[in-house]
mmCIF file of C-alpha atoms in Angstrom:
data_model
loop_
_atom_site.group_PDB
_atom_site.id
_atom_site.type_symbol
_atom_site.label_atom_id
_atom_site.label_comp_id
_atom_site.label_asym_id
_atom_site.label_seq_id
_atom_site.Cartn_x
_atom_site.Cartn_y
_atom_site.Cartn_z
ATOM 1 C CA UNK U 42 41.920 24.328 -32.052
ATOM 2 C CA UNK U 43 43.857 20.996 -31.343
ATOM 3 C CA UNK U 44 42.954 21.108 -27.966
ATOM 4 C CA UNK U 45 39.894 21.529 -28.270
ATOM 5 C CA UNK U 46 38.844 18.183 -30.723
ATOM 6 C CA UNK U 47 40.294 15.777 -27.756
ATOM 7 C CA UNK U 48 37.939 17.453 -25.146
ATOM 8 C CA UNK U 49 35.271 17.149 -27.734
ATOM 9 C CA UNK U 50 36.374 13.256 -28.246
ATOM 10 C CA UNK U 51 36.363 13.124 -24.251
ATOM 11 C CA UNK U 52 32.837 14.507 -23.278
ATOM 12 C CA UNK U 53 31.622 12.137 -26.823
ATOM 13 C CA UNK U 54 33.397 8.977 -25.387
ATOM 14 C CA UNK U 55 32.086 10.122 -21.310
ATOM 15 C CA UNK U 56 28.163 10.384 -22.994
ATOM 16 C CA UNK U 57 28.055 7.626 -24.745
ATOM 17 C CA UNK U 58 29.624 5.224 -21.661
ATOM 18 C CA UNK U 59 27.280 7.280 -19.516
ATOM 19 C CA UNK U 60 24.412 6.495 -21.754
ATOM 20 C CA UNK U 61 25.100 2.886 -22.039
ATOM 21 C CA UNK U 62 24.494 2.724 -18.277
ATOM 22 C CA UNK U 63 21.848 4.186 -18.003
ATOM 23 C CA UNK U 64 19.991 1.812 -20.648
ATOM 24 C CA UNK U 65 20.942 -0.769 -18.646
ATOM 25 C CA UNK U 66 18.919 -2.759 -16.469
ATOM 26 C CA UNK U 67 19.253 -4.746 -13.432
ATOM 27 C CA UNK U 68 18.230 -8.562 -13.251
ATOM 28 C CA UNK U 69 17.156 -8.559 -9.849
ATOM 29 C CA UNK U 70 13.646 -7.220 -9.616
ATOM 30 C CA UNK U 71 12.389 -4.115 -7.566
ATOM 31 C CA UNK U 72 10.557 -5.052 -4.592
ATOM 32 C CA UNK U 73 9.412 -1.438 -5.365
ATOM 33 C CA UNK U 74 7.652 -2.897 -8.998
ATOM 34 C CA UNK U 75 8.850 -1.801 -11.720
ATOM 35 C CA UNK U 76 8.565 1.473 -12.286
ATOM 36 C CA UNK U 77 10.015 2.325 -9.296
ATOM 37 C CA UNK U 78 6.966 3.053 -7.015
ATOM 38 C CA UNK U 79 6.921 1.646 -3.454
ATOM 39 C CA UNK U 80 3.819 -0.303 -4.489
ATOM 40 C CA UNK U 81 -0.018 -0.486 -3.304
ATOM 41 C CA UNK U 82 -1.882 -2.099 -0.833
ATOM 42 C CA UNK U 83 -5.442 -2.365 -1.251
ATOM 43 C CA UNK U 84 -7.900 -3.017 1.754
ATOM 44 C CA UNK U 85 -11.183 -4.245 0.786
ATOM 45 C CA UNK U 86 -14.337 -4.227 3.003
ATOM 46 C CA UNK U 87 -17.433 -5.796 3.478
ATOM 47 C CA UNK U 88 -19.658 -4.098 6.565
ATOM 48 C CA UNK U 89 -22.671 -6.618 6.628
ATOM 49 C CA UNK U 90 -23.756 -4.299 9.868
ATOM 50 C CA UNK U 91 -26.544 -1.611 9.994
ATOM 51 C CA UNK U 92 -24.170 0.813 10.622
ATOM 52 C CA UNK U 93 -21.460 3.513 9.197
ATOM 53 C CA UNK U 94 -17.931 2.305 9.917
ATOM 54 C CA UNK U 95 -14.729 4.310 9.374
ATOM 55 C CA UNK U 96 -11.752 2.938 8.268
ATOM 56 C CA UNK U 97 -8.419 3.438 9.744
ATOM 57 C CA UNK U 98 -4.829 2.207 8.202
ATOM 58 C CA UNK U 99 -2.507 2.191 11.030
ATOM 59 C CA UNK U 100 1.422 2.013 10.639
ATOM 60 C CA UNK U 101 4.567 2.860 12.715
ATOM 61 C CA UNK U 102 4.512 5.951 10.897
ATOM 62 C CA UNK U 103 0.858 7.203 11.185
ATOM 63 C CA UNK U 104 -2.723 6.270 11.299
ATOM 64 C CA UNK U 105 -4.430 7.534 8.502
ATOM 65 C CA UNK U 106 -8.074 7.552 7.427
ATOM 66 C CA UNK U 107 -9.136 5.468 4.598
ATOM 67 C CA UNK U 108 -12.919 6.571 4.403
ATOM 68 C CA UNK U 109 -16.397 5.309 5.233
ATOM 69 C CA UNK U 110 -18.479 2.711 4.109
ATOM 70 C CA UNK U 111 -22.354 2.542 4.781
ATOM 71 C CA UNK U 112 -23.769 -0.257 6.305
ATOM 72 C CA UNK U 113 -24.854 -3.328 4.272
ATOM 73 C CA UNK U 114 -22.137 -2.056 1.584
ATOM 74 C CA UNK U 115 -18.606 -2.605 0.289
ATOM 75 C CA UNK U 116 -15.461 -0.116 0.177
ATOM 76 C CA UNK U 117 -11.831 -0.755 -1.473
ATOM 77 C CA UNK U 118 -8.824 1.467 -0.467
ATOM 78 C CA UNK U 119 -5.627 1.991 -1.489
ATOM 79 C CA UNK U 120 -2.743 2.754 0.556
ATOM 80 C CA UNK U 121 0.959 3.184 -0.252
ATOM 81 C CA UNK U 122 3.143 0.382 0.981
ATOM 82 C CA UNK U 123 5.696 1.997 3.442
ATOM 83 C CA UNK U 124 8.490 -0.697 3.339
ATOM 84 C CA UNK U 125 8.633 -4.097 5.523
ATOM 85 C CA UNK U 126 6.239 -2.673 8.663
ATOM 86 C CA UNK U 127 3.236 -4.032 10.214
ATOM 87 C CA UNK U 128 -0.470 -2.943 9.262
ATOM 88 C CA UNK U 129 -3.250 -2.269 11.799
ATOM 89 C CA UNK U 130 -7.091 -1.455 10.785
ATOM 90 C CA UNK U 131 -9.393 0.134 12.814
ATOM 91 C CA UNK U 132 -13.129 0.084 12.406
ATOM 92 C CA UNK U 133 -15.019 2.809 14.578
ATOM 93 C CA UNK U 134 -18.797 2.714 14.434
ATOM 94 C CA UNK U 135 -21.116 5.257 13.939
ATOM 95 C CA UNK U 136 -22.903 3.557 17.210
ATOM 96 C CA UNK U 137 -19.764 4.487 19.137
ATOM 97 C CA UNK U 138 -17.994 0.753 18.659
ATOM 98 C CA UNK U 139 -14.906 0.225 17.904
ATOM 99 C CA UNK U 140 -12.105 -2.340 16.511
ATOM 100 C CA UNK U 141 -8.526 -2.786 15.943
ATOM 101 C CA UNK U 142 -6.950 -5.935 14.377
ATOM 102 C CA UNK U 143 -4.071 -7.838 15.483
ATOM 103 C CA UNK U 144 -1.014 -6.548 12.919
ATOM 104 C CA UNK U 145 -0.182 -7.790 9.935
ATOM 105 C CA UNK U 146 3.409 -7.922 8.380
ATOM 106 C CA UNK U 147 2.108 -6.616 4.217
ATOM 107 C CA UNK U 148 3.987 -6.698 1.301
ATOM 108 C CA UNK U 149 3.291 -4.386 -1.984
ATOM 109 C CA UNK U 150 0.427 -5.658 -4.066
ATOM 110 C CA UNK U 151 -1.282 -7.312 -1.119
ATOM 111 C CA UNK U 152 -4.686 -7.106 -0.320
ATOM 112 C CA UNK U 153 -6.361 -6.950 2.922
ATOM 113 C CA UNK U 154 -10.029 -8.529 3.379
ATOM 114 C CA UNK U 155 -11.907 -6.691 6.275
ATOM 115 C CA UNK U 156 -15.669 -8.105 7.008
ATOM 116 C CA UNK U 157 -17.086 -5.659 9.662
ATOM 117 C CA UNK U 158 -19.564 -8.024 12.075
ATOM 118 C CA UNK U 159 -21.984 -7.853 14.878
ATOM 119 C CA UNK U 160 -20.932 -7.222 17.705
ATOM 120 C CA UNK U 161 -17.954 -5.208 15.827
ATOM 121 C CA UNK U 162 -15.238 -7.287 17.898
ATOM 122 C CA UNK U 163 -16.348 -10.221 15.839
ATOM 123 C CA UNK U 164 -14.672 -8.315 12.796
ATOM 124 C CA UNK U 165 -12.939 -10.267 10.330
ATOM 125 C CA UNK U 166 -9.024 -9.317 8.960
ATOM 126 C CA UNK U 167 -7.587 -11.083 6.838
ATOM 127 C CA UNK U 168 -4.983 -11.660 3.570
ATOM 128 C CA UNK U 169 -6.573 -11.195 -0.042
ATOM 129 C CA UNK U 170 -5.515 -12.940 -3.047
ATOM 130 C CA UNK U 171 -2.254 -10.832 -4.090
ATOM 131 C CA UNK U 172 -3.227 -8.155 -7.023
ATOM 132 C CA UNK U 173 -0.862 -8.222 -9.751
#
């Protein structure tokens, strides 16, 4: 029975020190946000053509496919922020056209302004004021 009320004392003492530091915080703030998620990027579009354009996110990783938006209409996407990488978008046509933009270093939170134009090489990227 002795024994056992300084192993008692020992795992009390190890919680409590372990649950102090866990409560703790750090000063420096996530790039992540908060909550620890890697953060959004939303890309916002504007197709003023005639025609159906799909929308392509393009990264190191993969190019994935944001959706379509009609002509004469607007579309907003949201991607995950993968870290410090460049962005590409793509725009292909329903016509058969097709665009990619120059790339663009993104940070989380940022938004991305796409106006799709005639001709479709005439297609506008470009930075978005940051969401918060």
């Amino acid at each position: 029975m002795k024994t056992a009320r300084p192993l008692a004392r020992l795992v009390g003492a190890l919680a409590l020190v372990l649950g102090t530091y866990a409560c703790g915080g750090s000063a420096t703030p996530s790039p992540f946000g908060s909550d620890g998620n890697r953060g959004l990027v939303e890309v916002r579009v504007d197709n003023i053509t005639f025609n159906d354009a799909t929308i392509f996110a393009i990264t190191l990783q993969r190019r994935r496919r944001l959706g379509v938006v009609q002509g004469k209409t607007t579309g907003r996407f949201t991607i995950e922020w993968e870290g410090l990488q460049d962005l590409e978008i793509a725009v292909d046509l329903l016509a058969g056209q097709s665009f990619l933009s120059q790339p663009l270093q993104v940070t989380a939170n940022e938004v991305i302004d796409v106006q799709i134009r005639e001709p479709v090489s005439n297609t506008i990227v470009s930075r978005g004021e940051r969401r918060r």
